[in-house]
C-alpha cells in the first residue's frame, strides 16, 4: 500500500512572539519544517502535503518544493480540520502518515518502524511517557492495555490527568476509513475544535486494530511552542551529536558548548575545543585540532591540521599539517597545500597557497596564486580591486616578500625573487632578483616640530 505524508504546519505560534512563522524558526541552522520534510523524504512516500496557514507565502517561498503539495488552511479550526484540507490529494487506497512541522527531531527510523509495524488498513500511533505530561493529550487504555482513545488535557478528568503516556500526534491512518471518520468529527470539546485524536475512538468502535510504538528519545516527539522549548531541543540535538562523535573517537572538550549546524565527518583522534560551530558540510581529517571559538563552514581539513582559537574558515580546503591562526579568516576559495602556515590576523580570499609557504601575520591575500616555500612578511596586501574589476597576483616558488608591501594586481613575482620592505609593486618582478619600490629616505635638517599656541 502506498504511503502519503501530511505535515501540519499552519499554526500561528503566537507564543514565539515573532513575525517569522513558527515552523521556519531554525534548529541547528535549518528550519523546523525542513527537518520534518527530510525525515518524510527518507520514507520515499508517493506524495507529501504540507498544510500551511499563518505566514503562508513566506513558508512556501522558504522551503524547497521537492515533491510537495501546498495546502492552504485559511482558518485554524483544529488538527482534524487541517487534515480534512489535505484529503483531496490523498487516494483512498493509501496509508496517511500525519506529522507536525513544529516537531523537528522526529527520527526517520522511528517513522519507518511505525510504518512497518502497522498492517494496511489498520492504525498506528507513536506515544511517549513524559514525567510531566501537563498540557498534552493522554493515551487511554483498557484493562487489556489496548488503546481505546485519546483525551486532551482540557477535557481530561482528574484521574485521566494522572496518566503519563501521552499522544505525540503522529499517526498512520488508512485513508479510506479516515475520510469517513473525519466527516464524523464534532466540536463539542473545551476548545471548540475538530480534534484528529477523536478518530482513535472511532477506529476502536469500528473494530480497527490500534498499534503503538515509542521513540528511543522523547526529544524526537517534543514540539515547539516557545523559544525556550526551541532552545531545549537545540541542546538535546547537539548533545546527541556530540555523543555520537565521541563514540567514533573524537574528543569534544565540552559537549554543552559544541554546535553542529550541518553535516560533519571526522577522522580518529580529532580534538575539538569549546564554542566550535560547524556549518554546512565540513570534513575534519584524523589528528586535527580545532581551538576554541572557531567557526567552520563548508570546509575540508586534511589530517593533522591545527586551527588555533578564534578563527573563521568558509568554503576552504586545507592540506595536511597546516597551522592556522589565531584570529585568522579564510574566506571562500582559499586552497592551502600541505604544511602551510596562516597566522594571526591574516585574511585570505580566492587564494591558492603552495606547500610549505607561510603568511605569518597581519596580511590580506586575495585573488592570488602563491607557490611553494614562500614567505609573506607582516602587513603585506594584494591590492586586487581597481574599483571595478578584481585582478590576480601570481607569486612563484621560494619568494620572499618583505613587510608592509603592496602587490598591486595584476602582477607576477618570479621564482626566488626578493621584494624589499615597504614596496608598492605595480610591475612584474623578475625571478631571482631584489626588487624595491619605495621613496628615497630623506632627513630635513631645518625642520622644526610645531608648537602649541
XYZ file of C-alpha atoms in Angstrom:
453
model
C 0.000 0.000 0.000
C 1.298 3.445 -0.937
C 2.269 5.938 1.741
C 1.159 9.562 1.709
C 2.507 12.098 4.233
C 0.625 15.121 5.567
C 2.578 17.676 7.593
C 0.535 20.102 9.667
C 2.313 23.470 9.632
C -0.464 26.071 9.796
C -0.156 27.151 13.432
C 0.489 30.820 14.119
C 2.860 30.207 17.013
C 1.847 33.289 18.982
C 3.952 32.251 21.975
C 7.095 32.567 19.858
C 6.384 36.315 19.728
C 7.817 36.592 16.246
C 6.876 37.800 12.773
C 8.549 34.673 11.403
C 6.172 31.696 11.044
C 6.856 29.220 13.830
C 7.808 26.320 11.545
C 10.548 28.458 9.930
C 12.424 29.084 13.169
C 15.761 27.262 12.826
C 17.049 24.326 14.819
C 20.724 23.512 14.230
C 20.699 26.001 11.371
C 17.741 24.508 9.492
C 14.034 25.486 9.630
C 11.995 23.129 11.794
C 9.688 22.297 8.886
C 12.673 21.285 6.739
C 13.753 18.773 9.411
C 10.321 17.134 9.251
C 10.332 17.114 5.450
C 13.760 15.478 5.373
C 12.501 12.759 7.725
C 9.492 12.221 5.453
C 11.666 12.007 2.333
C 13.516 9.083 3.929
C 10.291 7.054 3.739
C 10.012 7.651 -0.025
C 6.285 8.447 0.091
C 4.119 8.736 -3.001
C 3.347 12.346 -2.074
C 3.748 14.931 0.676
C 1.115 17.513 1.578
C 2.065 20.465 3.757
C -0.885 22.251 5.332
C 0.092 25.877 5.872
C -1.698 28.963 7.106
C -0.015 31.692 9.124
C 2.689 33.412 7.052
C 1.846 31.060 4.210
C 3.669 32.806 1.389
C 6.841 33.036 3.449
C 6.662 29.324 4.302
C 6.209 28.269 0.670
C 8.981 30.567 -0.572
C 11.468 29.490 2.097
C 11.108 25.711 1.857
C 12.212 23.984 -1.387
C 9.206 22.477 -3.176
C 10.552 18.988 -3.885
C 7.572 16.614 -4.211
C 5.400 18.906 -2.045
C 1.750 19.842 -2.485
C 0.983 23.003 -0.529
C -2.478 23.075 1.063
C -3.804 26.344 2.489
C -5.810 26.222 5.724
C -7.464 29.649 5.822
C -8.991 29.078 9.260
C -7.248 27.157 12.032
C -10.122 25.019 13.326
C -8.121 22.153 14.786
C -5.947 19.254 13.680
C -8.914 17.334 12.305
C -9.869 20.298 10.141
C -6.277 20.631 8.910
C -6.173 17.008 7.768
C -9.555 17.467 6.067
C -7.988 20.167 3.868
C -5.329 17.736 2.652
C -7.608 14.770 1.935
C -8.408 15.938 -1.586
C -4.831 14.991 -2.518
C -4.928 11.569 -0.833
C -6.039 8.423 -2.694
C -8.457 6.110 -0.795
C -6.097 3.125 -1.022
C -3.196 4.968 0.617
C -1.955 4.974 4.202
C -1.729 8.531 5.543
C 1.103 9.470 7.889
C 0.379 12.636 9.882
C 3.418 14.663 11.013
C 3.887 18.116 12.524
C 6.032 20.996 11.322
C 6.984 22.016 14.863
C 8.288 18.577 15.896
C 11.676 18.783 14.153
C 13.679 15.940 15.692
C 11.494 13.023 14.664
C 13.822 10.213 13.629
C 13.202 8.621 10.203
C 13.974 5.228 11.745
C 11.161 5.705 14.257
C 8.756 6.573 11.443
C 9.913 3.548 9.464
C 9.237 1.351 12.488
C 5.701 2.776 12.724
C 5.056 2.060 9.050
C 6.498 -1.446 9.131
C 4.581 -2.497 12.274
C 1.187 -1.187 11.144
C -0.641 -3.510 8.721
C -2.514 -1.977 5.809
C -5.981 -0.798 6.763
C -5.118 -0.504 10.455
C -4.000 2.401 12.675
C -0.578 3.104 14.137
C 0.366 5.870 16.561
C 3.501 6.999 18.361
C 3.152 7.512 22.106
C 5.674 8.523 24.770
C 5.994 8.529 28.541
C 6.538 12.019 29.969
C 7.219 12.606 33.656
C 5.411 15.940 33.351
C 2.635 15.469 30.775
C 0.791 18.721 31.584
C -0.880 20.209 28.506
C -0.548 17.030 26.440
C -3.196 14.587 25.294
C -3.294 11.318 27.282
C -3.456 7.786 25.911
C -6.415 5.932 27.409
C -6.102 2.144 27.538
C -8.463 -0.642 28.620
C -7.786 -3.403 31.146
C -6.000 -5.411 28.426
C -3.675 -2.471 27.732
C -5.339 -1.818 24.406
C -5.711 1.793 23.271
C -9.324 2.919 23.352
C -8.952 6.677 22.959
C -7.035 9.908 23.410
C -8.204 12.671 25.716
C -6.859 16.230 25.595
C -5.629 17.939 28.768
C -8.527 20.398 28.887
C -11.072 17.602 28.516
C -9.409 15.073 30.816
C -10.839 14.024 34.162
C -8.741 14.294 37.303
C -7.966 10.583 37.047
C -7.025 10.812 33.375
C -4.671 13.690 34.114
C -2.536 11.304 36.164
C -1.755 9.277 33.006
C 1.866 9.813 31.899
C 1.625 8.143 28.476
C 0.991 10.953 26.020
C -0.159 11.308 22.445
C 2.587 12.659 20.184
C 0.077 13.382 17.412
C 1.978 11.245 14.903
C -0.434 8.751 13.364
C -0.597 6.310 10.469
C -4.171 6.013 9.199
C -5.982 4.168 6.381
C -7.184 6.933 4.041
C -10.478 5.323 3.033
C -11.621 4.877 6.637
C -10.107 8.185 7.705
C -12.272 10.061 5.213
C -15.364 8.654 6.911
C -14.053 9.319 10.432
C -13.193 12.929 9.611
C -16.733 13.540 8.442
C -17.982 12.473 11.889
C -15.798 14.870 13.916
C -17.554 17.353 16.176
C -16.510 20.465 18.094
C -18.097 19.545 21.441
C -14.858 19.965 23.407
C -13.165 22.594 25.554
C -11.502 24.314 22.588
C -14.387 24.072 20.145
C -12.138 22.473 17.524
C -12.127 19.389 15.333
C -9.665 17.030 17.052
C -7.864 14.498 14.871
C -7.359 12.461 18.047
C -11.096 11.690 18.132
C -10.667 9.298 15.182
C -8.912 6.830 17.515
C -12.131 6.173 19.454
C -13.958 5.886 16.119
C -11.432 3.297 14.920
C -11.916 1.306 18.108
C -15.700 1.449 17.643
C -15.286 0.153 14.093
C -13.087 -2.723 15.286
C -9.935 -1.396 13.604
C -6.788 -2.523 15.493
C -4.634 0.225 17.035
C -0.863 -0.313 17.125
C 1.581 1.872 19.041
C 5.333 2.324 19.330
C 7.522 4.665 21.371
C 10.644 6.600 20.319
C 14.069 5.933 21.780
C 14.327 9.544 22.894
C 11.473 11.848 23.862
C 13.162 14.769 22.110
C 12.053 13.125 18.855
C 8.416 13.854 19.615
C 8.760 17.103 21.563
C 7.006 20.009 19.910
C 7.976 23.668 19.957
C 5.627 26.421 21.083
C 8.098 28.824 22.725
C 11.661 29.957 22.217
C 12.569 28.239 25.477
C 11.338 24.913 24.110
C 13.250 25.543 20.881
C 16.465 26.148 22.822
C 15.896 22.981 24.841
C 15.525 20.921 21.658
C 18.620 22.587 20.213
C 20.692 21.410 23.163
C 19.103 17.957 23.051
C 20.067 17.645 19.387
C 23.616 18.905 19.947
C 24.068 16.541 22.888
C 23.088 13.586 20.709
C 25.524 14.725 18.000
C 28.373 15.171 20.473
C 27.870 11.728 21.983
C 27.873 10.138 18.529
C 31.151 11.829 17.547
C 32.841 10.948 20.824
C 31.834 7.318 20.274
C 33.708 7.497 16.936
C 36.963 8.683 18.528
C 36.550 12.484 18.622
C 37.500 14.388 21.768
C 34.998 17.154 22.472
C 36.209 19.231 25.391
C 32.711 20.305 26.473
C 29.691 18.765 24.703
C 27.468 21.535 26.107
C 29.462 24.063 24.047
C 29.562 22.274 20.699
C 27.232 23.068 17.777
C 26.760 21.210 14.515
C 24.530 23.124 12.102
C 25.139 20.986 9.089
C 26.959 17.776 8.151
C 30.218 16.863 9.909
C 32.561 13.946 9.271
C 35.629 13.374 11.462
C 38.618 11.077 11.447
C 40.007 9.479 14.583
C 41.775 11.436 17.316
C 40.279 14.782 16.358
C 40.165 17.256 19.251
C 37.527 19.993 19.347
C 37.688 22.708 21.993
C 34.798 24.784 23.353
C 32.412 27.017 21.376
C 33.196 25.492 17.985
C 30.421 25.962 15.394
C 30.122 23.661 12.379
C 28.019 24.919 9.463
C 27.275 23.385 6.080
C 29.365 20.400 5.022
C 32.587 20.019 6.996
C 35.210 17.272 6.876
C 37.951 17.079 9.532
C 40.815 14.666 8.979
C 42.409 12.377 11.554
C 44.517 14.039 14.218
C 43.259 17.566 13.586
C 42.947 20.013 16.469
C 40.265 22.702 16.487
C 40.759 25.509 19.001
C 38.176 27.413 20.993
C 35.701 29.800 19.359
C 36.304 28.542 15.802
C 33.675 28.639 13.030
C 33.997 26.121 10.181
C 31.592 26.476 7.256
C 31.826 24.185 4.211
C 35.454 23.366 4.939
C 37.692 20.343 4.339
C 40.703 19.813 6.595
C 43.262 17.100 5.831
C 44.997 15.130 8.572
C 46.924 16.725 11.429
C 45.986 20.299 10.622
C 45.544 22.621 13.578
C 43.183 25.571 13.806
C 44.128 27.842 16.687
C 41.444 29.775 18.627
C 39.144 32.464 17.213
C 39.416 31.630 13.509
C 36.703 31.700 10.831
C 37.040 29.399 7.820
C 34.494 29.317 4.995
C 34.439 27.349 1.721
C 38.098 26.493 2.039
C 40.246 23.394 1.519
C 43.315 22.752 3.659
C 46.026 20.137 3.221
C 47.866 18.137 5.866
C 49.838 19.644 8.748
C 48.628 23.196 8.204
C 48.661 25.688 11.075
C 46.019 28.418 11.106
C 45.545 31.373 13.449
C 44.849 32.524 15.980
C 42.382 35.153 14.727
C 42.719 34.179 11.050
C 39.946 34.415 8.481
C 39.923 32.132 5.445
C 37.227 33.279 3.026
C 35.664 31.327 0.131
C 38.014 29.952 -2.473
C 41.025 29.513 -0.194
C 43.088 26.411 -1.018
C 46.103 25.550 1.116
C 48.583 22.796 0.254
C 50.354 20.715 2.902
C 52.418 22.382 5.647
C 51.093 25.901 5.052
C 51.022 28.434 7.889
C 48.454 31.220 8.009
C 48.997 33.231 11.168
C 47.194 35.719 13.361
C 45.107 38.467 11.783
C 45.597 37.138 8.258
C 42.718 37.187 5.776
C 42.656 35.174 2.554
C 40.132 35.034 -0.289
C 40.357 33.031 -3.529
C 43.960 32.305 -2.623
C 45.845 29.158 -3.634
C 48.910 28.702 -1.445
C 51.643 26.184 -2.228
C 53.295 23.645 0.050
C 55.378 24.963 2.919
C 54.511 28.625 2.369
C 53.955 30.996 5.289
C 51.766 34.041 5.794
C 52.547 34.573 9.476
C 50.610 37.715 10.426
C 48.677 40.881 9.596
C 48.246 40.326 5.851
C 45.499 40.246 3.225
C 45.925 37.782 0.358
C 43.090 37.845 -2.185
C 42.789 36.571 -5.767
C 46.299 35.165 -5.587
C 48.328 32.092 -6.514
C 51.334 31.556 -4.254
C 53.977 28.941 -4.972
C 55.990 26.658 -2.692
C 58.079 27.779 0.297
C 57.080 31.421 0.012
C 57.435 33.774 2.974
C 54.985 36.665 3.184
C 56.045 39.372 5.662
C 53.808 41.237 8.075
C 51.443 43.818 6.647
C 51.584 42.540 3.039
C 48.451 43.010 0.944
C 47.458 42.056 -2.554
C 45.662 45.102 -3.931
C 43.329 43.079 -6.130
C 40.452 45.521 -6.756
C 40.672 48.577 -9.006
C 37.197 49.822 -8.147
C 35.541 47.892 -10.963
C 37.291 44.552 -11.515
C 39.283 42.033 -9.468
C 42.800 41.152 -10.643
C 45.163 38.304 -9.829
C 48.559 38.261 -8.140
C 50.873 35.373 -9.007
C 53.867 34.632 -6.796
C 56.386 31.960 -7.788
C 58.241 29.430 -5.651
C 60.719 30.378 -2.885
C 59.793 34.064 -2.968
C 60.415 36.410 -0.017
C 58.053 39.367 0.270
C 59.173 41.961 2.819
C 56.936 43.567 5.413
C 54.444 46.314 4.572
C 54.457 45.588 0.843
C 51.583 46.233 -1.532
C 51.340 43.945 -4.553
C 49.166 45.883 -6.987
C 47.433 43.388 -9.257
C 47.689 42.239 -11.926
C 51.289 41.451 -11.113
C 53.634 38.469 -11.350
C 56.530 37.796 -8.964
C 59.092 35.370 -10.386
C 60.639 32.355 -8.621
C 63.252 33.086 -5.935
C 62.522 36.830 -6.076
C 63.003 39.148 -3.089
C 60.734 42.132 -2.550
C 62.115 44.831 -0.263
C 60.110 46.015 2.747
C 57.694 48.875 2.230
C 57.478 48.445 -1.532
C 54.497 49.134 -3.762
C 54.917 46.670 -6.614
C 52.819 47.506 -9.690
C 55.020 45.837 -12.336
C 56.222 42.266 -12.689
C 59.251 41.457 -10.519
C 61.895 39.243 -12.198
C 62.954 35.879 -10.832
C 65.975 35.705 -8.534
C 66.318 39.482 -8.150
C 65.747 42.012 -5.361
C 63.017 44.469 -6.302
C 62.412 47.615 -4.256
C 59.754 50.250 -4.966
C 59.779 52.984 -2.340
C 60.772 56.640 -2.000
C 64.335 57.506 -1.018
C 64.693 58.296 2.695
C 65.286 61.992 3.355
C 66.021 63.924 6.547
C 65.211 67.648 6.619
C 67.779 69.265 8.915
C 65.923 72.592 9.092
C 62.587 71.063 10.137
C 61.132 72.176 13.451
C 58.234 70.499 15.302
C 55.047 72.551 15.559
C 54.459 74.412 18.815
C 51.193 74.746 20.639
C 49.981 78.359 20.658
